[in-house]
CSV table of N, CA and C in Angstrom, one decimal:
chain,number,residue,atom,x,y,z
A,1,MET,N,24.3,-25.6,-34.4
A,1,MET,CA,23.0,-24.9,-34.5
A,1,MET,C,22.9,-23.8,-33.4
A,2,LEU,N,23.3,-24.2,-32.1
A,2,LEU,CA,23.2,-23.3,-31.0
A,2,LEU,C,24.1,-22.2,-31.2
A,3,SER,N,25.3,-22.4,-31.8
A,3,SER,CA,26.2,-21.3,-32.0
A,3,SER,C,25.7,-20.1,-32.8
A,4,LYS,N,24.7,-20.4,-33.6
A,4,LYS,CA,24.0,-19.4,-34.4
A,4,LYS,C,22.8,-18.7,-33.7
A,5,GLY,N,22.5,-19.2,-32.5
A,5,GLY,CA,21.4,-18.7,-31.8
A,5,GLY,C,20.1,-19.2,-32.3
A,6,PHE,N,19.0,-18.7,-31.8
A,6,PHE,CA,17.7,-19.2,-32.2
A,6,PHE,C,17.0,-18.3,-33.3
A,7,GLY,N,17.6,-17.3,-33.7
A,7,GLY,CA,17.0,-16.4,-34.7
A,7,GLY,C,15.9,-15.6,-34.2
A,8,LYS,N,15.2,-14.9,-35.1
A,8,LYS,CA,14.1,-14.1,-34.7
A,8,LYS,C,12.9,-15.0,-34.4
A,9,ARG,N,12.4,-14.8,-33.2
A,9,ARG,CA,11.2,-15.6,-32.8
A,9,ARG,C,10.3,-14.5,-32.2
A,10,PRO,N,9.0,-14.7,-32.5
A,10,PRO,CA,8.0,-13.8,-31.8
A,10,PRO,C,7.9,-14.0,-30.3
A,11,THR,N,8.0,-12.9,-29.6
A,11,THR,CA,7.9,-12.9,-28.1
A,11,THR,C,6.9,-11.8,-27.7
A,12,VAL,N,6.7,-11.8,-26.4
A,12,VAL,CA,5.8,-10.8,-25.8
A,12,VAL,C,6.4,-9.4,-26.0
A,13,VAL,N,7.7,-9.2,-26.2
A,13,VAL,CA,8.2,-7.9,-26.4
A,13,VAL,C,8.4,-7.5,-27.8
A,14,SER,N,8.3,-8.5,-28.7
A,14,SER,CA,8.5,-8.2,-30.1
A,14,SER,C,7.2,-8.3,-31.0
A,15,THR,N,6.1,-8.4,-30.4
A,15,THR,CA,4.9,-8.6,-31.2
A,15,THR,C,3.8,-7.6,-30.7
A,16,ASP,N,2.8,-7.4,-31.5
A,16,ASP,CA,1.6,-6.6,-31.2
A,16,ASP,C,0.3,-7.3,-31.5
A,17,GLY,N,-0.8,-6.7,-31.1
A,17,GLY,CA,-2.1,-7.3,-31.5
A,17,GLY,C,-2.3,-8.7,-31.0
A,18,PRO,N,-3.0,-9.5,-31.8
A,18,PRO,CA,-3.3,-10.9,-31.4
A,18,PRO,C,-2.1,-11.7,-31.0
A,19,ALA,N,-1.0,-11.5,-31.7
A,19,ALA,CA,0.2,-12.3,-31.4
A,19,ALA,C,0.7,-11.9,-30.0
A,20,TYR,N,0.7,-10.6,-29.7
A,20,TYR,CA,1.1,-10.1,-28.3
A,20,TYR,C,0.2,-10.7,-27.3
A,21,GLN,N,-1.1,-10.7,-27.5
A,21,GLN,CA,-2.1,-11.2,-26.5
A,21,GLN,C,-1.9,-12.7,-26.3
A,22,ARG,N,-1.5,-13.5,-27.4
A,22,ARG,CA,-1.3,-14.9,-27.2
A,22,ARG,C,0.0,-15.1,-26.4
A,23,HIS,N,1.0,-14.3,-26.6
A,23,HIS,CA,2.3,-14.5,-25.8
A,23,HIS,C,2.1,-14.0,-24.4
A,24,ARG,N,1.3,-13.0,-24.2
A,24,ARG,CA,1.1,-12.4,-22.9
A,24,ARG,C,0.2,-13.2,-22.0
A,25,ALA,N,-0.7,-13.9,-22.5
A,25,ALA,CA,-1.7,-14.7,-21.7
A,25,ALA,C,-1.1,-15.5,-20.6
A,26,PRO,N,-0.1,-16.3,-20.9
A,26,PRO,CA,0.5,-17.2,-19.8
A,26,PRO,C,1.1,-16.4,-18.7
A,27,LEU,N,1.5,-15.1,-19.0
A,27,LEU,CA,2.2,-14.3,-18.0
A,27,LEU,C,1.2,-13.5,-17.1
A,28,ASN,N,0.0,-13.3,-17.6
A,28,ASN,CA,-1.0,-12.4,-16.9
A,28,ASN,C,-1.2,-12.7,-15.4
A,29,ARG,N,-1.4,-14.0,-15.1
A,29,ARG,CA,-1.6,-14.4,-13.7
A,29,ARG,C,-0.5,-14.1,-12.8
A,30,GLY,N,0.7,-14.4,-13.3
A,30,GLY,CA,1.9,-14.2,-12.5
A,30,GLY,C,2.3,-12.7,-12.3
A,31,LEU,N,1.8,-11.8,-13.2
A,31,LEU,CA,2.1,-10.4,-13.2
A,31,LEU,C,1.0,-9.6,-12.7
A,32,SER,N,0.0,-10.2,-12.0
A,32,SER,CA,-1.1,-9.4,-11.5
A,32,SER,C,-0.6,-8.5,-10.3
A,33,ALA,N,-1.3,-7.5,-10.1
A,33,ALA,CA,-1.0,-6.5,-9.0
A,33,ALA,C,-0.8,-7.3,-7.6
A,34,GLY,N,-1.7,-8.2,-7.4
A,34,GLY,CA,-1.7,-9.0,-6.1
A,34,GLY,C,-0.4,-9.8,-6.0
A,35,ARG,N,-0.1,-10.5,-7.1
A,35,ARG,CA,1.1,-11.4,-7.1
A,35,ARG,C,2.4,-10.5,-6.9
A,36,ILE,N,2.5,-9.4,-7.6
A,36,ILE,CA,3.6,-8.6,-7.5
A,36,ILE,C,3.7,-8.0,-6.0
A,37,ALA,N,2.6,-7.6,-5.5
A,37,ALA,CA,2.6,-7.0,-4.1
A,37,ALA,C,3.0,-8.1,-3.1
A,38,SER,N,2.6,-9.3,-3.4
A,38,SER,CA,3.0,-10.4,-2.4
A,38,SER,C,4.5,-10.6,-2.3
A,39,LEU,N,5.2,-10.2,-3.3
A,39,LEU,CA,6.7,-10.3,-3.3
A,39,LEU,C,7.4,-9.2,-2.7
A,40,VAL,N,6.8,-8.1,-2.4
A,40,VAL,CA,7.4,-6.9,-1.8
A,40,VAL,C,8.1,-7.2,-0.5
A,41,PRO,N,7.5,-7.9,0.5
A,41,PRO,CA,8.2,-8.2,1.7
A,41,PRO,C,9.5,-9.0,1.5
A,42,TYR,N,9.4,-10.0,0.6
A,42,TYR,CA,10.6,-10.8,0.3
A,42,TYR,C,11.7,-10.0,-0.3
A,43,ALA,N,11.3,-9.2,-1.3
A,43,ALA,CA,12.3,-8.3,-2.0
A,43,ALA,C,12.9,-7.3,-1.0
A,44,ALA,N,12.1,-6.7,-0.1
A,44,ALA,CA,12.7,-5.8,0.8
A,44,ALA,C,13.6,-6.4,1.8
A,45,GLU,N,13.3,-7.6,2.3
A,45,GLU,CA,14.1,-8.3,3.2
A,45,GLU,C,15.4,-8.8,2.6
A,46,ARG,N,15.3,-9.3,1.4
A,46,ARG,CA,16.5,-9.8,0.6
A,46,ARG,C,17.4,-8.6,0.3
A,47,ALA,N,16.9,-7.5,-0.2
A,47,ALA,CA,17.7,-6.3,-0.5
A,47,ALA,C,18.4,-5.8,0.8
A,48,GLY,N,17.6,-5.7,1.9
A,48,GLY,CA,18.2,-5.2,3.1
A,48,GLY,C,19.3,-6.1,3.6
A,49,ALA,N,19.1,-7.4,3.5
A,49,ALA,CA,20.2,-8.3,4.0
A,49,ALA,C,21.4,-8.2,3.2
A,50,LEU,N,21.3,-8.0,1.9
A,50,LEU,CA,22.5,-7.9,1.0
A,50,LEU,C,23.2,-6.6,1.3
A,51,VAL,N,22.5,-5.5,1.4
A,51,VAL,CA,23.1,-4.2,1.7
A,51,VAL,C,23.8,-4.3,3.0
A,52,ASP,N,23.1,-4.8,4.1
A,52,ASP,CA,23.8,-4.9,5.4
A,52,ASP,C,25.1,-5.7,5.3
A,53,GLY,N,25.0,-6.8,4.5
A,53,GLY,CA,26.2,-7.7,4.4
A,53,GLY,C,27.4,-6.9,3.7
A,54,PHE,N,27.2,-6.2,2.6
A,54,PHE,CA,28.4,-5.6,2.1
A,54,PHE,C,28.7,-4.3,2.7
A,55,ALA,N,27.8,-3.6,3.4
A,55,ALA,CA,28.1,-2.4,4.1
A,55,ALA,C,28.9,-2.7,5.3
A,56,ALA,N,28.9,-3.9,5.9
A,56,ALA,CA,29.7,-4.3,7.0
A,56,ALA,C,31.1,-4.8,6.6
A,57,GLY,N,31.4,-4.7,5.3
A,57,GLY,CA,32.7,-5.1,4.8
A,57,GLY,C,33.8,-4.2,5.4
A,58,PRO,N,35.0,-4.6,5.1
A,58,PRO,CA,36.2,-3.9,5.6
A,58,PRO,C,36.2,-2.4,5.3
A,59,ASP,N,35.8,-2.0,4.1
A,59,ASP,CA,35.9,-0.6,3.7
A,59,ASP,C,34.5,0.0,3.2
A,60,GLY,N,33.5,-0.9,3.3
A,60,GLY,CA,32.1,-0.5,2.8
A,60,GLY,C,32.0,-0.3,1.3
A,61,ARG,N,33.0,-0.7,0.6
A,61,ARG,CA,33.0,-0.7,-0.9
A,61,ARG,C,32.6,-2.0,-1.4
A,62,VAL,N,32.0,-2.0,-2.6
A,62,VAL,CA,31.5,-3.2,-3.2
A,62,VAL,C,31.3,-3.0,-4.7
A,63,GLU,N,31.3,-4.1,-5.4
A,63,GLU,CA,31.0,-4.1,-6.8
A,63,GLU,C,29.5,-4.5,-6.9
A,64,LEU,N,28.7,-3.6,-7.2
A,64,LEU,CA,27.2,-3.7,-7.1
A,64,LEU,C,26.7,-4.9,-7.9
A,65,MET,N,27.1,-5.1,-9.1
A,65,MET,CA,26.5,-6.1,-9.9
A,65,MET,C,26.8,-7.5,-9.2
A,66,GLU,N,27.9,-7.7,-8.8
A,66,GLU,CA,28.3,-9.0,-8.2
A,66,GLU,C,27.7,-9.2,-6.8
A,67,ALA,N,27.7,-8.1,-6.0
A,67,ALA,CA,27.3,-8.2,-4.6
A,67,ALA,C,25.8,-8.0,-4.4
A,68,TYR,N,25.2,-7.4,-5.3
A,68,TYR,CA,23.8,-7.0,-5.1
A,68,TYR,C,22.9,-7.4,-6.3
A,69,ALA,N,23.1,-6.9,-7.4
A,69,ALA,CA,22.1,-7.0,-8.5
A,69,ALA,C,21.9,-8.5,-8.9
A,70,ARG,N,23.0,-9.3,-8.9
A,70,ARG,CA,22.8,-10.7,-9.3
A,70,ARG,C,22.3,-11.6,-8.2
A,71,LYS,N,22.2,-11.0,-7.0
A,71,LYS,CA,21.7,-11.8,-5.9
A,71,LYS,C,20.4,-11.4,-5.4
A,72,VAL,N,19.9,-10.2,-5.7
A,72,VAL,CA,18.7,-9.7,-5.1
A,72,VAL,C,17.5,-10.4,-5.6
A,73,VAL,N,17.5,-10.9,-6.8
A,73,VAL,CA,16.4,-11.7,-7.4
A,73,VAL,C,16.8,-13.1,-7.6
A,74,ARG,N,16.2,-14.0,-7.0
A,74,ARG,CA,16.5,-15.4,-7.1
A,74,ARG,C,15.2,-16.2,-7.4
A,75,PRO,N,15.4,-17.3,-8.0
A,75,PRO,CA,14.2,-18.2,-8.3
A,75,PRO,C,13.6,-18.7,-7.0
A,76,GLN,N,14.3,-18.6,-5.9
A,76,GLN,CA,13.7,-19.1,-4.6
A,76,GLN,C,12.7,-18.2,-4.0
A,77,ALA,N,12.3,-17.2,-4.7
A,77,ALA,CA,11.3,-16.2,-4.1
A,77,ALA,C,10.1,-17.0,-3.7
A,78,PRO,N,9.5,-16.7,-2.6
A,78,PRO,CA,8.3,-17.5,-2.2
A,78,PRO,C,7.2,-17.3,-3.2
A,79,ARG,N,6.4,-18.3,-3.3
A,79,ARG,CA,5.3,-18.3,-4.2
A,79,ARG,C,4.1,-17.8,-3.4
A,80,PRO,N,3.2,-17.0,-4.0
A,80,PRO,CA,2.0,-16.6,-3.3
A,80,PRO,C,1.1,-17.8,-3.0
A,81,ALA,N,0.4,-17.6,-1.9
A,81,ALA,CA,-0.5,-18.7,-1.4
A,81,ALA,C,-1.6,-19.0,-2.4
A,82,ASP,N,-2.1,-18.1,-3.2
A,82,ASP,CA,-3.2,-18.3,-4.1
A,82,ASP,C,-2.6,-19.0,-5.3
A,83,ARG,N,-2.9,-20.3,-5.4
A,83,ARG,CA,-2.5,-21.1,-6.5
A,83,ARG,C,-3.7,-21.6,-7.3
A,84,SER,N,-4.8,-20.9,-7.2
A,84,SER,CA,-6.0,-21.3,-7.9
A,84,SER,C,-5.8,-21.1,-9.4
A,85,PRO,N,-6.5,-21.9,-10.3
A,85,PRO,CA,-6.3,-21.8,-11.7
A,85,PRO,C,-6.8,-20.5,-12.2
A,86,PRO,N,-6.2,-20.0,-13.3
A,86,PRO,CA,-6.7,-18.7,-13.8
A,86,PRO,C,-8.1,-18.8,-14.3
A,87,ARG,N,-8.8,-17.7,-14.3
A,87,ARG,CA,-10.2,-17.6,-14.8
A,87,ARG,C,-10.4,-17.1,-16.2
């Protein structure tokens, strides 16, 4: 069954109208301007550390996908302090 994939399923990117709103609702809180802004310091520090690391390499060359893109975003990103339930 898994070898055939999951087939077409409605998602936030493949629906409109009420179906879109239903799929988007659980994401709204996590994608608020405040939540995104709270991740900027972490993202800047993480990106800077990765660039510093591979820039200090023997010839300054790097494969960006492996050395940067796959490492810059991790699930260990700090969670915002505001954990109050959505309104």
